Coordinates of C-alpha atoms in Angstrom, one line a residue:
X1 CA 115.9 86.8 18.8
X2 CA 118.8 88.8 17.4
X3 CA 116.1 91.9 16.7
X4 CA 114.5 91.9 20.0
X5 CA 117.8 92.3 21.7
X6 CA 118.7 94.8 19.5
X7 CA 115.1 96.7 20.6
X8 CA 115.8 96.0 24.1
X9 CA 118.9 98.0 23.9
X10 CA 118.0 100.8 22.1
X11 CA 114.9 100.6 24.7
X12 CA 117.4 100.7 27.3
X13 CA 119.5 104.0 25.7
X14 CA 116.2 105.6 25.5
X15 CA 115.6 104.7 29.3
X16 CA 118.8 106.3 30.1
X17 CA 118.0 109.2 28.4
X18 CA 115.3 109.9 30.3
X19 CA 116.3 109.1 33.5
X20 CA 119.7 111.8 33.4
X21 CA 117.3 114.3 32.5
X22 CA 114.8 113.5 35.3
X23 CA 117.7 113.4 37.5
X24 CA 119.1 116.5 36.7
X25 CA 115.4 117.6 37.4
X26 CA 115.0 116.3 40.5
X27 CA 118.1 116.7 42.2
X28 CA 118.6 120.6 41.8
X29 CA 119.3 121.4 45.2
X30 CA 121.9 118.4 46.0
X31 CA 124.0 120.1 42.8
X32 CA 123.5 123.0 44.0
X33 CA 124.9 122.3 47.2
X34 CA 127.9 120.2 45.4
X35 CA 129.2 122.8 43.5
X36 CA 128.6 125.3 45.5
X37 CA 126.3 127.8 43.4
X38 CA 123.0 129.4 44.1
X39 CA 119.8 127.4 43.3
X40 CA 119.0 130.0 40.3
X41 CA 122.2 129.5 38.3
X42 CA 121.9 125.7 38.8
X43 CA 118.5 125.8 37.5
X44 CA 119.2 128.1 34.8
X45 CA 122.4 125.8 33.7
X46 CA 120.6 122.3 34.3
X47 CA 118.0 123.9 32.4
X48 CA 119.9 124.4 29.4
X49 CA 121.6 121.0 29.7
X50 CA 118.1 119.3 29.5
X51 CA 117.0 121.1 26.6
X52 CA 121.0 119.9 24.8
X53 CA 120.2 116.5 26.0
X54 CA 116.6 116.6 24.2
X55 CA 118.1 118.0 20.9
X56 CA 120.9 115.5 21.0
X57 CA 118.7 112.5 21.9
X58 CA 116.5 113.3 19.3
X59 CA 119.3 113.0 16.7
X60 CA 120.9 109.8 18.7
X61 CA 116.9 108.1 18.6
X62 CA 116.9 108.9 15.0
X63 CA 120.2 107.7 14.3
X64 CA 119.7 104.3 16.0
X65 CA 116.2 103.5 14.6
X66 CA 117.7 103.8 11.1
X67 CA 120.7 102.0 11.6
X68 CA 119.9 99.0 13.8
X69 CA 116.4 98.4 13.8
X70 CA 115.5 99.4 10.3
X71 CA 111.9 98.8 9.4
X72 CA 109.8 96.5 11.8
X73 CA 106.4 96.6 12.7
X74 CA 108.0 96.0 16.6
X75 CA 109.9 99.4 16.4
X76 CA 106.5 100.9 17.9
X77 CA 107.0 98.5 20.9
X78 CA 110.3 100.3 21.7
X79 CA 108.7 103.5 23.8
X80 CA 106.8 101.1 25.5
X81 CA 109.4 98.6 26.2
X82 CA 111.7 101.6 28.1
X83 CA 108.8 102.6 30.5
X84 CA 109.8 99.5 32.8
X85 CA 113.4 100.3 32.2
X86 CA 112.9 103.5 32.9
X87 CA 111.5 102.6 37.0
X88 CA 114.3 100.2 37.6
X89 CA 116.8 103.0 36.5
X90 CA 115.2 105.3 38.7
X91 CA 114.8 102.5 41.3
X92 CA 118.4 101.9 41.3
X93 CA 119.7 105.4 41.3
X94 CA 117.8 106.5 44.7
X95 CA 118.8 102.9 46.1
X96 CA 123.0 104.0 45.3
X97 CA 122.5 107.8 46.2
X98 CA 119.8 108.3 49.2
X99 CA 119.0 111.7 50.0
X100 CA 120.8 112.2 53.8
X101 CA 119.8 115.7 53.6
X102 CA 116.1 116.7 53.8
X103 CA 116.9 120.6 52.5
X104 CA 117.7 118.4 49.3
X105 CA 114.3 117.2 48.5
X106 CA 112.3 118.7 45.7
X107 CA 109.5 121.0 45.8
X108 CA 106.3 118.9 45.4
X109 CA 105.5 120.8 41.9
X110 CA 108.3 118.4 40.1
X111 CA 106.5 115.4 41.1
X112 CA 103.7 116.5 38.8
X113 CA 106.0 117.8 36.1
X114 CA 108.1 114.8 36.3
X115 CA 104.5 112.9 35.8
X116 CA 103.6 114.8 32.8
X117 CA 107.1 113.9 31.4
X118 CA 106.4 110.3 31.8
X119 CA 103.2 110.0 30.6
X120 CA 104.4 112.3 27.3
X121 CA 107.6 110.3 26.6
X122 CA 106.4 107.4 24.7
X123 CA 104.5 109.8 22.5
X124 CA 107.9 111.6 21.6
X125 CA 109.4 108.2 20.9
X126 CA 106.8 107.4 18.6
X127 CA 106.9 110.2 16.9
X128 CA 110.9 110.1 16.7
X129 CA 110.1 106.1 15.8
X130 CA 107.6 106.9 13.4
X131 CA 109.6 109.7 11.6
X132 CA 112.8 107.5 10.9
X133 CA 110.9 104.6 9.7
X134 CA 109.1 106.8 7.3
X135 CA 112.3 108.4 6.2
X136 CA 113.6 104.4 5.7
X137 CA 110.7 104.0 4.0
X138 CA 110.4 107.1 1.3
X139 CA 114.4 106.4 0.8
X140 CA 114.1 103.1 -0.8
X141 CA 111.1 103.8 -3.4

């Protein structure tokens, strides 16, 4: 029971993950508007805070498959496991911020990017699972 929590969590931190960087994504004309720059500079900058989240996550993933869930055949259920997590994140976000402001909607080509994402996350979570099991693995022979 103690593992499954542990998976749960970790599901939930990747989750999380996801969901600032969708966010940041989807709400580029709202931060915009709060900080007062021009839509360019704020894509340009959230752009670039996206791609340091994806590094970093990638090392934080790493880091936390090695040291709390080791080597478990249920690791794999992980990436699957944060797909539900990742909807009532998402869910919960637009319930505490609705968007008053109709010029702060996205254009319709980030619904299909922010698709794409989805469908390709659990695939980078394998691969991230995959890669620090195998390391756990070639360590102890």
């Amino acid at each position: 029971m103690n593992y499954f929590f542990k998976l749960i969590c970790v599901s939930s931190i990747y989750a999380l993950f996801y969901v600032i960087e969708a966010e940041l994504m989807l709400n580029i004309y709202r931060i915009s508007r709060f900080i007062n720059l021009e839509v360019g500079t704020v894509s340009i900058l959230i752009g670039l805070l996206i791609l340091i989240l994806i590094i970093s996550s990638t090392f934080i993933f790493y880091m936390l498959n090695k040291k709390f869930l080791k080597q478990n055949k249920w690791n794999y259920l992980g990436p699957f496991i944060c797909l539900p997590i990742i909807f009532l994140f998402i869910s919960s976000f637009t319930n505490i911020f609705p968007m008053y402001n109709e010029g702060d909607r996205p254009i319709p080509i980030i619904g299909l990017v922010f698709t794409a994402s989805l469908i390709l996350y659990p695939f980078y979570l394998l691969t991230v699972v995959r890669i620090s099991t195998y390391d756990s693995v070639t360590k102890r022979s």
